[in-house]
Tab-separated table of C-alpha atoms in Angstrom:
chain	number	residue	atom	x	y	z
A	1	MET	CA	-7.970	28.940	-19.535
A	2	LEU	CA	-9.823	25.644	-19.887
A	3	GLN	CA	-10.643	26.458	-23.495
A	4	GLU	CA	-7.015	27.086	-24.333
A	5	LEU	CA	-6.068	23.880	-22.628
A	6	LYS	CA	-8.570	21.959	-24.675
A	7	ARG	CA	-7.429	23.587	-27.878
A	8	LEU	CA	-3.838	22.731	-27.106
A	9	LEU	CA	-4.745	19.150	-26.341
A	10	SER	CA	-6.759	18.725	-29.503
A	11	LEU	CA	-3.842	20.143	-31.477
A	12	TYR	CA	-1.520	17.548	-30.006
A	13	TYR	CA	-4.078	14.835	-30.571
A	14	ASN	CA	-4.533	15.724	-34.234
A	15	LYS	CA	-0.792	15.794	-34.769
A	16	LEU	CA	-0.431	12.401	-33.162
A	17	TYR	CA	-3.338	11.034	-35.152
A	18	ASN	CA	-1.892	12.277	-38.438
A	19	TYR	CA	1.479	10.882	-37.552
A	20	ILE	CA	0.018	7.463	-36.831
A	21	LEU	CA	-1.868	7.523	-40.127
A	22	THR	CA	1.237	8.336	-42.148
A	23	ALA	CA	3.770	6.190	-40.264
A	24	PRO	CA	4.949	2.940	-41.839
A	25	PRO	CA	3.131	-0.082	-40.381
A	26	GLY	CA	6.258	-1.704	-38.918
A	27	SER	CA	7.225	1.255	-36.723
A	28	LEU	CA	3.735	1.615	-35.322
A	29	GLN	CA	3.984	-1.082	-32.665
A	30	LEU	CA	7.329	0.145	-31.394
A	31	THR	CA	6.339	3.813	-31.212
A	32	GLY	CA	3.081	2.826	-29.531
A	33	VAL	CA	4.853	0.950	-26.764
A	34	LEU	CA	7.468	3.679	-26.340
A	35	GLY	CA	4.784	6.349	-26.267
A	36	LEU	CA	2.805	4.493	-23.655
A	37	ALA	CA	5.915	4.117	-21.499
A	38	ALA	CA	6.714	7.824	-21.855
A	39	LEU	CA	3.183	8.754	-20.822
A	40	VAL	CA	3.316	6.576	-17.745
A	41	ILE	CA	6.715	8.018	-16.759
A	42	ALA	CA	5.451	11.545	-17.297
A	43	TYR	CA	2.480	10.753	-15.108
A	44	TYR	CA	4.622	9.609	-12.220
A	45	GLN	CA	6.910	12.627	-12.607
A	46	LEU	CA	3.864	14.829	-12.354
A	47	ARG	CA	2.555	12.992	-9.324
A	48	ARG	CA	5.876	13.543	-7.573
A	49	ASP	CA	6.007	17.234	-8.448
A	50	ASP	CA	2.445	17.621	-7.241
A	51	ALA	CA	3.189	16.453	-3.721
A	52	PRO	CA	4.696	19.592	-2.189
A	53	SER	CA	2.135	22.023	-3.611
A	54	SER	CA	-0.874	22.885	-1.511
A	55	SER	CA	-3.629	20.311	-1.554
A	56	SER	CA	-6.343	22.634	-2.862
A	57	SER	CA	-4.406	23.741	-5.939
A	58	ALA	CA	-3.328	20.146	-6.563
A	59	GLU	CA	-6.960	19.128	-6.348
A	60	GLN	CA	-7.963	21.809	-8.833
A	61	GLN	CA	-5.257	20.760	-11.208
A	62	ARG	CA	-6.343	17.158	-10.961
A	63	GLN	CA	-9.965	18.074	-11.671
A	64	ARG	CA	-8.930	20.116	-14.654
A	65	ALA	CA	-6.791	17.308	-15.958
A	66	GLN	CA	-9.588	14.812	-15.431
A	67	GLN	CA	-12.025	16.928	-17.384
A	68	ALA	CA	-9.561	17.071	-20.187
A	69	ALA	CA	-8.981	13.356	-19.901
A	70	GLY	CA	-12.703	12.674	-20.020
A	71	ARG	CA	-12.880	14.425	-23.361
A	72	TYR	CA	-9.721	13.192	-24.958
A	73	GLY	CA	-8.820	10.167	-22.899
A	74	SER	CA	-10.889	7.858	-25.062
A	75	GLY	CA	-9.253	9.211	-28.192
A	76	VAL	CA	-5.766	8.766	-26.868
A	77	GLY	CA	-6.717	5.398	-25.464
A	78	ALA	CA	-7.935	4.276	-28.863
A	79	ALA	CA	-4.790	5.563	-30.511
A	80	ALA	CA	-2.635	3.799	-27.963
A	81	ALA	CA	-4.590	0.588	-28.371
A	82	ALA	CA	-4.331	0.822	-32.138
A	83	ALA	CA	-0.627	1.510	-31.904
A	84	GLY	CA	-0.120	-1.254	-29.391
A	85	GLY	CA	-1.632	-3.575	-31.983
A	86	ARG	CA	-1.987	-7.010	-30.491
A	87	LEU	CA	-2.725	-6.234	-26.892
A	88	ALA	CA	-4.505	-9.190	-25.334
A	89	ALA	CA	-8.128	-8.609	-24.433
A	90	GLY	CA	-7.413	-9.218	-20.745
A	91	SER	CA	-4.930	-6.359	-20.587
A	92	SER	CA	-7.107	-3.859	-22.419
A	93	ALA	CA	-8.497	-2.502	-19.160
A	94	ALA	CA	-4.979	-1.893	-17.896
A	95	ALA	CA	-4.080	-0.265	-21.200
A	96	ALA	CA	-7.083	2.027	-20.963
A	97	ALA	CA	-6.113	2.977	-17.413
A	98	ALA	CA	-2.569	3.698	-18.523
A	99	ALA	CA	-3.830	5.772	-21.446
A	100	LYS	CA	-6.058	7.749	-19.107
A	101	ALA	CA	-3.122	8.296	-16.806
A	102	GLY	CA	-1.157	9.448	-19.821
A	103	ALA	CA	-3.896	11.896	-20.795
A	104	ASP	CA	-3.885	13.185	-17.225
A	105	ALA	CA	-0.183	13.777	-17.472
A	106	ALA	CA	-0.431	15.426	-20.867
A	107	GLY	CA	-3.075	17.807	-19.547
A	108	GLY	CA	-0.999	18.772	-16.515
A	109	ALA	CA	2.275	18.990	-18.372
A	110	SER	CA	0.970	21.159	-21.176
A	111	SER	CA	-0.634	23.580	-18.756
A	112	SER	CA	2.518	23.951	-16.674
A	113	GLY	CA	4.588	24.247	-19.848
A	114	ARG	CA	2.326	27.037	-21.045
A	115	GLN	CA	2.598	28.827	-17.733
A	116	GLN	CA	6.324	28.778	-18.097
A	117	GLU	CA	6.153	30.268	-21.571
A	118	LEU	CA	3.944	33.048	-20.270
A	119	SER	CA	6.264	33.961	-17.434
A	120	GLY	CA	9.132	34.150	-19.914
A	121	ASP	CA	11.428	31.963	-17.804
A	122	PRO	CA	13.505	29.936	-20.256
A	123	MET	CA	14.589	27.328	-17.703
A	124	SER	CA	13.577	26.985	-14.080
A	125	LEU	CA	16.152	26.709	-11.311
A	126	GLU	CA	15.088	23.136	-10.752
A	127	ARG	CA	15.811	22.216	-14.346
A	128	ARG	CA	19.121	24.072	-14.366
A	129	VAL	CA	20.276	22.238	-11.247
A	130	ARG	CA	19.071	18.923	-12.606
A	131	SER	CA	20.836	19.364	-15.927
A	132	LYS	CA	24.089	20.417	-14.223
A	133	LEU	CA	23.886	17.455	-11.892
A	134	ALA	CA	23.019	14.862	-14.523
A	135	GLY	CA	24.525	11.549	-13.447
A	136	ILE	CA	25.505	12.853	-10.005
A	137	ARG	CA	23.926	10.934	-7.166
A	138	ARG	CA	25.945	12.052	-4.146
A	139	VAL	CA	27.163	15.565	-3.351
A	140	THR	CA	29.223	16.881	-0.447
A	141	ILE	CA	29.389	20.601	0.271
A	142	SER	CA	31.674	22.439	2.628
A	143	SER	CA	29.406	25.174	3.907
A	144	LEU	CA	32.119	27.789	4.546
A	145	GLY	CA	32.120	29.925	1.408
A	146	PRO	CA	29.645	28.135	-0.845
A	147	LEU	CA	26.714	28.364	1.593
A	148	THR	CA	27.693	30.935	4.226
A	149	GLU	CA	29.134	34.401	3.945
A	150	GLU	CA	31.846	33.298	6.351
A	151	TRP	CA	34.911	31.726	4.755
A	152	SER	CA	36.725	30.300	7.778
A	153	SER	CA	35.880	28.604	11.058
A	154	THR	CA	37.179	31.595	13.039
A	155	ASP	CA	34.594	33.880	11.376
A	156	LEU	CA	31.833	31.616	12.687
A	157	GLN	CA	32.381	32.771	16.253
A	158	GLU	CA	30.460	35.929	15.354
A	159	GLY	CA	27.550	33.983	13.849
A	160	ALA	CA	26.692	32.278	10.581
A	161	ASN	CA	24.980	34.076	7.710
A	162	LEU	CA	23.495	31.912	5.029
A	163	ARG	CA	23.821	33.351	1.526
A	164	SER	CA	20.390	34.459	0.386
A	165	GLU	CA	20.501	32.572	-2.912
A	166	ALA	CA	22.087	29.468	-1.388
A	167	ALA	CA	18.954	28.304	0.412
A	168	GLU	CA	16.958	27.733	-2.735
A	169	LEU	CA	19.883	26.057	-4.481
A	170	LEU	CA	20.482	23.789	-1.532
A	171	ARG	CA	16.834	22.768	-1.578
A	172	GLU	CA	17.166	21.720	-5.217
A	173	LEU	CA	20.427	19.909	-4.513
A	174	CYS	CA	18.852	17.962	-1.659
A	175	ALA	CA	15.861	17.120	-3.850
A	176	CYS	CA	17.862	15.608	-6.684
A	177	ALA	CA	20.991	14.198	-5.024
A	178	ASP	CA	22.065	12.562	-1.794
A	179	THR	CA	23.526	15.662	-0.141
A	180	TYR	CA	25.974	16.011	2.764
A	181	ILE	CA	27.097	19.271	4.332
A	182	ILE	CA	30.456	19.378	6.106
A	183	THR	CA	31.480	22.359	8.190
A	184	GLN	CA	34.786	22.968	9.880
A	185	VAL	CA	34.158	24.609	13.239
A	186	GLN	CA	36.318	25.571	16.194
A	187	ASP	CA	33.972	24.465	18.950
A	188	ASP	CA	30.357	23.767	19.870
A	189	VAL	CA	29.488	27.443	19.333
A	190	GLY	CA	30.419	27.223	15.659
A	191	GLN	CA	28.480	23.975	15.299
A	192	ALA	CA	25.423	25.526	16.945
A	193	VAL	CA	25.387	28.697	14.820
A	194	VAL	CA	25.706	26.770	11.540
A	195	THR	CA	23.009	24.292	12.580
A	196	GLY	CA	20.842	27.194	13.705
A	197	ALA	CA	21.260	29.125	10.452
A	198	LEU	CA	20.340	26.105	8.316
A	199	GLU	CA	17.401	25.168	10.528
A	200	ALA	CA	16.089	28.729	10.561
A	201	ALA	CA	16.015	28.643	6.757
A	202	GLY	CA	13.938	25.459	6.942
A	203	LEU	CA	16.641	23.464	5.207
A	204	VAL	CA	16.979	20.658	7.738
A	205	GLY	CA	14.375	17.925	8.019
A	206	SER	CA	13.124	14.737	6.454
A	207	GLN	CA	10.965	16.271	3.697
A	208	PRO	CA	12.084	16.173	0.070
A	209	GLY	CA	14.255	19.223	-0.560
A	210	GLN	CA	15.545	19.236	2.993
A	211	LEU	CA	18.865	18.042	4.356
A	212	ARG	CA	18.455	15.012	6.607
A	213	PRO	CA	19.623	16.107	10.078
A	214	HIS	CA	22.321	13.446	10.404
A	215	ARG	CA	23.822	14.491	7.065
A	216	LEU	CA	24.859	17.776	8.679
A	217	LEU	CA	28.457	16.929	9.545
A	218	PHE	CA	31.120	18.810	11.474
A	219	CYS	CA	34.854	18.558	11.872
A	220	SER	CA	37.533	20.565	13.607
A	221	THR	CA	40.420	20.340	11.120
A	222	LEU	CA	40.881	20.960	7.409
A	223	ASP	CA	42.549	17.544	7.008
A	224	GLY	CA	39.629	15.963	8.814
A	225	LYS	CA	37.279	17.375	6.199
A	226	VAL	CA	39.378	15.765	3.464
A	227	SER	CA	39.144	12.374	5.219
A	228	MET	CA	35.393	12.708	5.562
A	229	VAL	CA	34.890	13.550	1.900
A	230	ARG	CA	37.103	10.639	0.895
A	231	GLN	CA	35.065	8.285	3.092
A	232	ILE	CA	31.731	9.480	1.701
A	233	GLU	CA	33.037	9.142	-1.894
A	234	PRO	CA	30.729	11.729	-3.496
A	235	ASP	CA	30.377	12.190	-7.241
A	236	LEU	CA	30.826	15.917	-6.697
A	237	HIS	CA	32.408	17.882	-3.863
A	238	ILE	CA	31.929	21.641	-3.537
A	239	ASP	CA	34.365	23.607	-1.391
A	240	GLY	CA	35.489	27.147	-0.699
A	241	SER	CA	38.960	26.151	0.446
A	242	ALA	CA	41.728	26.091	-2.167
A	243	LYS	CA	43.779	23.714	-0.019
A	244	THR	CA	40.978	21.173	0.291
A	245	ILE	CA	40.466	21.263	-3.477
A	246	GLU	CA	44.203	20.665	-3.991
A	247	ASP	CA	44.183	17.796	-1.479
A	248	LEU	CA	41.164	16.125	-3.053
A	249	LYS	CA	41.860	16.632	-6.738
A	250	ARG	CA	43.643	13.290	-7.089
A	251	PHE	CA	40.786	11.312	-5.531
A	252	MET	CA	37.478	12.872	-6.544
A	253	PRO	CA	35.736	12.472	-9.902
A	254	GLN	CA	34.465	16.070	-9.809
A	255	LEU	CA	35.281	19.097	-7.694
A	256	LEU	CA	33.830	22.584	-7.715
A	257	HIS	CA	35.878	25.374	-6.168
A	258	ILE	CA	33.852	28.375	-5.049
A	259	VAL	CA	36.602	30.981	-5.134
A	260	GLN	CA	36.848	33.486	-2.320
A	261	PRO	CA	36.962	37.042	-3.710
A	262	GLY	CA	40.561	38.176	-3.923
A	263	SER	CA	42.084	34.716	-4.136
A	264	ALA	CA	42.991	32.458	-7.051
A	265	ALA	CA	41.156	29.386	-8.333
A	266	ALA	CA	42.787	26.166	-7.159
A	267	ALA	CA	44.057	23.247	-9.214
A	268	GLN	CA	43.718	24.993	-12.531
A	269	GLY	CA	44.465	22.607	-15.371
A	270	SER	CA	42.958	19.615	-13.603
A	271	PRO	CA	40.149	18.328	-15.807
A	272	ASN	CA	38.019	17.288	-12.807
A	273	VAL	CA	38.147	20.688	-11.089
A	274	ALA	CA	35.777	23.514	-11.996
A	275	SER	CA	35.687	26.900	-10.351
A	276	SER	CA	33.068	29.585	-9.984
A	277	SER	CA	32.560	32.784	-8.044
A	278	SER	CA	29.446	31.423	-6.350
A	279	LEU	CA	27.093	28.460	-6.307
A	280	GLN	CA	24.484	30.599	-7.986
A	281	ALA	CA	26.874	31.517	-10.794
A	282	PHE	CA	27.707	27.853	-11.344
A	283	PHE	CA	24.076	26.808	-11.654
A	284	SER	CA	22.980	29.662	-13.942
B	1	MET	CA	35.671	-31.622	15.355
B	2	ALA	CA	34.142	-33.444	18.261
B	3	THR	CA	35.847	-31.200	20.789
B	4	ALA	CA	34.790	-28.128	18.887
B	5	ARG	CA	31.162	-29.285	18.901
B	6	GLN	CA	31.250	-30.086	22.617
B	7	ARG	CA	32.819	-26.757	23.381
B	8	LEU	CA	30.252	-24.876	21.289
B	9	LEU	CA	27.365	-26.726	22.957
B	10	LYS	CA	28.760	-25.725	26.324
B	11	GLU	CA	29.075	-22.121	25.193
B	12	PHE	CA	25.527	-22.233	23.830
B	13	LYS	CA	24.206	-23.336	27.225
B	14	GLU	CA	26.060	-20.527	28.965
B	15	VAL	CA	24.802	-17.983	26.437
B	16	SER	CA	21.204	-19.191	26.901
B	17	ARG	CA	21.473	-18.595	30.628
B	18	SER	CA	22.902	-15.070	30.420
B	19	LYS	CA	20.729	-12.010	29.994
B	20	PRO	CA	21.528	-9.887	26.936
B	21	ASN	CA	20.132	-6.784	28.638
B	22	ASP	CA	23.108	-6.667	30.987
B	23	THR	CA	25.868	-7.113	28.432
B	24	GLY	CA	24.379	-5.682	25.251
B	25	ILE	CA	25.364	-8.908	23.489
B	26	THR	CA	22.957	-11.387	21.898
B	27	LEU	CA	24.556	-14.534	20.481
B	28	ILE	CA	22.469	-16.698	18.168
B	29	PRO	CA	23.692	-19.938	16.588
B	30	ASN	CA	22.523	-20.933	13.122
B	31	GLU	CA	19.598	-23.354	13.436
B	32	ALA	CA	21.128	-25.886	11.082
B	33	ASN	CA	24.816	-25.413	11.812
B	34	LEU	CA	26.396	-24.897	15.219
B	35	PHE	CA	29.580	-23.600	13.560
B	36	ILE	CA	27.876	-20.478	12.199
B	37	TRP	CA	26.706	-17.820	14.637
B	38	LYS	CA	25.503	-14.293	14.535
B	39	ALA	CA	25.857	-11.738	17.289
B	40	LEU	CA	23.914	-8.537	17.877
B	41	LEU	CA	25.896	-5.867	19.723
B	42	LYS	CA	24.374	-2.760	21.215
B	43	GLY	CA	26.459	0.324	20.463
B	44	PRO	CA	28.313	1.209	23.689
B	45	THR	CA	27.032	4.262	25.556
B	46	GLU	CA	28.952	7.516	25.255
B	47	THR	CA	30.237	6.522	21.838
B	48	PRO	CA	28.915	7.655	18.461
B	49	PHE	CA	27.579	4.090	18.071
B	50	GLU	CA	25.122	4.523	20.936
B	51	GLY	CA	21.575	3.713	19.898
B	52	GLY	CA	22.673	1.370	17.128
B	53	THR	CA	22.550	-2.408	16.914
B	54	PHE	CA	25.445	-4.003	15.068
B	55	GLU	CA	25.366	-7.491	13.633
B	56	LEU	CA	28.462	-9.689	13.574
B	57	SER	CA	28.882	-12.902	11.643
B	58	ILE	CA	30.951	-15.529	13.415
B	59	ASN	CA	32.311	-18.559	11.584
B	60	VAL	CA	33.852	-21.169	13.839
B	61	PRO	CA	36.577	-23.392	12.338
B	62	GLU	CA	36.729	-27.121	13.092
B	63	GLN	CA	39.951	-26.670	15.058
B	64	TYR	CA	38.184	-24.315	17.493
B	65	PRO	CA	39.123	-23.431	20.234
B	66	LEU	CA	42.731	-23.982	19.161
B	67	VAL	CA	42.277	-21.405	16.397
B	68	PRO	CA	40.160	-18.254	16.619
B	69	PRO	CA	36.748	-17.846	14.969
B	70	THR	CA	36.393	-15.575	11.934
B	71	VAL	CA	34.429	-12.508	12.980
B	72	ARG	CA	33.115	-9.783	10.684
B	73	PHE	CA	30.762	-6.867	10.981
B	74	ARG	CA	27.651	-7.433	8.870
B	75	THR	CA	26.408	-3.935	9.716
B	76	LYS	CA	28.389	-1.111	8.155
B	77	ILE	CA	30.350	0.801	10.768
B	78	PHE	CA	32.733	3.765	10.604
B	79	HIS	CA	35.609	2.666	12.786
B	80	PRO	CA	39.390	2.728	12.174
B	81	ASN	CA	39.791	-0.995	12.887
B	82	VAL	CA	36.903	-2.223	10.771
B	83	HIS	CA	36.979	-2.332	6.988
B	84	PHE	CA	34.035	-0.210	5.866
B	85	LYS	CA	33.117	-2.381	2.900
B	86	THR	CA	33.981	-5.938	3.973
B	87	GLY	CA	33.408	-5.630	7.737
B	88	GLU	CA	36.772	-7.257	8.460
B	89	ILE	CA	37.952	-6.548	12.014
B	90	CYS	CA	41.547	-5.856	13.018
B	91	LEU	CA	41.760	-7.164	16.573
B	92	ASP	CA	44.832	-8.932	17.985
B	93	ILE	CA	42.907	-11.602	19.880
B	94	LEU	CA	41.272	-12.711	16.634
B	95	LYS	CA	44.719	-13.210	15.120
B	96	THR	CA	48.054	-13.594	16.872
B	97	ALA	CA	46.928	-13.084	20.461
B	98	TRP	CA	44.214	-15.767	20.371
B	99	SER	CA	43.972	-18.126	23.322
B	100	PRO	CA	41.620	-21.137	23.728
B	101	ALA	CA	40.425	-19.511	26.950
B	102	TRP	CA	38.467	-16.970	24.911
B	103	THR	CA	34.837	-17.781	24.192
B	104	LEU	CA	32.487	-16.425	21.528
B	105	HIS	CA	30.921	-14.266	24.216
B	106	SER	CA	34.231	-12.834	25.394
B	107	VAL	CA	35.189	-12.201	21.764
B	108	CYS	CA	32.029	-10.097	21.439
B	109	GLN	CA	32.977	-8.245	24.592
B	110	ALA	CA	36.378	-7.514	23.078
B	111	VAL	CA	34.746	-6.197	19.918
B	112	MET	CA	32.552	-3.899	22.019
B	113	ALA	CA	35.613	-2.676	23.889
B	114	LEU	CA	37.219	-1.948	20.516
B	115	MET	CA	34.171	0.100	19.530
B	116	SER	CA	34.646	2.234	22.645
B	117	ASP	CA	38.424	2.488	22.311
B	118	PRO	CA	39.487	2.523	18.685
B	119	ALA	CA	43.148	1.935	17.911
B	120	ALA	CA	43.955	4.484	15.222
B	121	ASP	CA	47.515	3.253	14.642
B	122	SER	CA	46.772	0.225	12.482
B	123	PRO	CA	43.683	1.286	10.595
B	124	LEU	CA	41.648	-0.802	8.189
B	125	ASN	CA	39.642	2.350	7.525
B	126	CYS	CA	42.275	4.995	6.769
B	127	ASP	CA	39.825	7.885	6.774
B	128	ALA	CA	38.557	7.014	10.250
B	129	GLY	CA	42.134	6.469	11.425
B	130	ASN	CA	43.329	9.769	9.958
B	131	LEU	CA	40.522	11.699	11.625
B	132	LEU	CA	41.482	10.314	15.038
B	133	ARG	CA	45.230	10.624	14.475
B	134	GLY	CA	44.748	14.200	13.315
B	135	GLY	CA	42.935	14.932	16.577
B	136	ASP	CA	39.629	15.543	14.821
B	137	GLN	CA	37.342	13.803	17.312
B	138	ARG	CA	34.452	16.004	16.202
B	139	GLY	CA	34.731	14.799	12.625
B	140	TYR	CA	35.077	11.160	13.692
B	141	ASN	CA	32.024	11.331	15.951
B	142	SER	CA	30.019	13.138	13.289
B	143	MET	CA	30.737	10.483	10.656
B	144	ALA	CA	30.364	7.489	12.969
B	145	LYS	CA	27.029	8.810	14.234
B	146	MET	CA	25.757	9.391	10.713
B	147	TYR	CA	26.543	5.830	9.650
B	148	THR	CA	25.062	4.466	12.899
B	149	ILE	CA	21.787	6.192	12.028
B	150	ASP	CA	22.004	5.098	8.393
B	151	TYR	CA	22.850	1.446	8.959
B	152	ALA	CA	22.508	0.402	12.600
B	153	SER	CA	19.383	2.141	13.868
B	154	SER	CA	16.116	0.236	14.171
B	155	SER	CA	14.582	2.085	11.211
B	156	ALA	CA	17.617	1.213	9.061
B	157	ALA	CA	17.289	-2.443	10.076
B	158	LYS	CA	13.641	-2.405	9.031
B	159	ALA	CA	14.481	-0.837	5.692
B	160	ALA	CA	17.080	-3.522	5.036
B	161	ALA	CA	14.692	-6.345	5.934
């Protein structure tokens, strides 16, 4: 495993080295600075992704990456310094640190990339959600239909059943956008069963990938839900109710209608309205 | 101008004597300018604003108390009679029903009463007004509580500072 990692790294390093040798002198400074910035960004991305994984495996990964960095860090550092050209002497320490950080990131990224190739997964759920939600910062979801197997507030009296695939999707949504869930209920019973179902799935809390408790909103009328969505002004609203989609289509930049089996997609022909049979289908 | 200053000094003395714990109102004049005040209102109990602290900015005109002060919410609040983005307040005593008998402190009391009893008929925030007019108290409370936690709770105040 470590050997392969090293081989992969040295391959990248040689490629980079050759490229620097053959590149025209003028472009060298620019690419150097851009490359350094990309490495630093990649490093911070990695640090963030590391957080939720268990501490022991994160520690192992870090050690592995550091070993790799020890071997190749100086090489990359030299390349970066050469590319950077006229870095002042005072900042060379900082540059070396940044280059080491970059090597760290490269080590981690290449290993995770390789793992993905091995498992044969072309694109993880996280990446699919992120690419679908590019540019979307705030999302509101009506839970009836998209998240629960119940489609109306009256059905909730029996209990709320979270769709099995919805939990994972919701986690990704919460991780990459400011997410609000709105549920129309008839009374406190409905509110309690929906809250209970989401909490039981571990979806409510203050961790990344969880819905903040006060973002779990309830209303008692369909029109009330429309008012709430309009107040929140999301970039994307997801709903299972055709009427809500019709009511909101003039005001929202993007709407997604999760169509109840046996009924028709709402607001067809509106450029800002998409429809899908399920959340999972939309994000696949 | 002179009368306004005298009146404000008198009000300041009264405010200094009163205890904010009883009323939920803290009135603080600007150190450099007696015509600019801020007020901190505790969200009234048994409302979705409970637990929050809401800041008002009060600008007193030179003709005070013949004309009302300009009062705005500095803290975002979801309420039918408060503009969500500007903080403008729709309250009759701050406009047509003003009387020189009102003081800055009684104005704050009126604003707190408005927080407890919103008037949904002439909304500055249509969405809040529509929720109440449509009889969706649950939705109104849910939204107002969320924004209280987001903007008016002590942790939100720290984050803003």
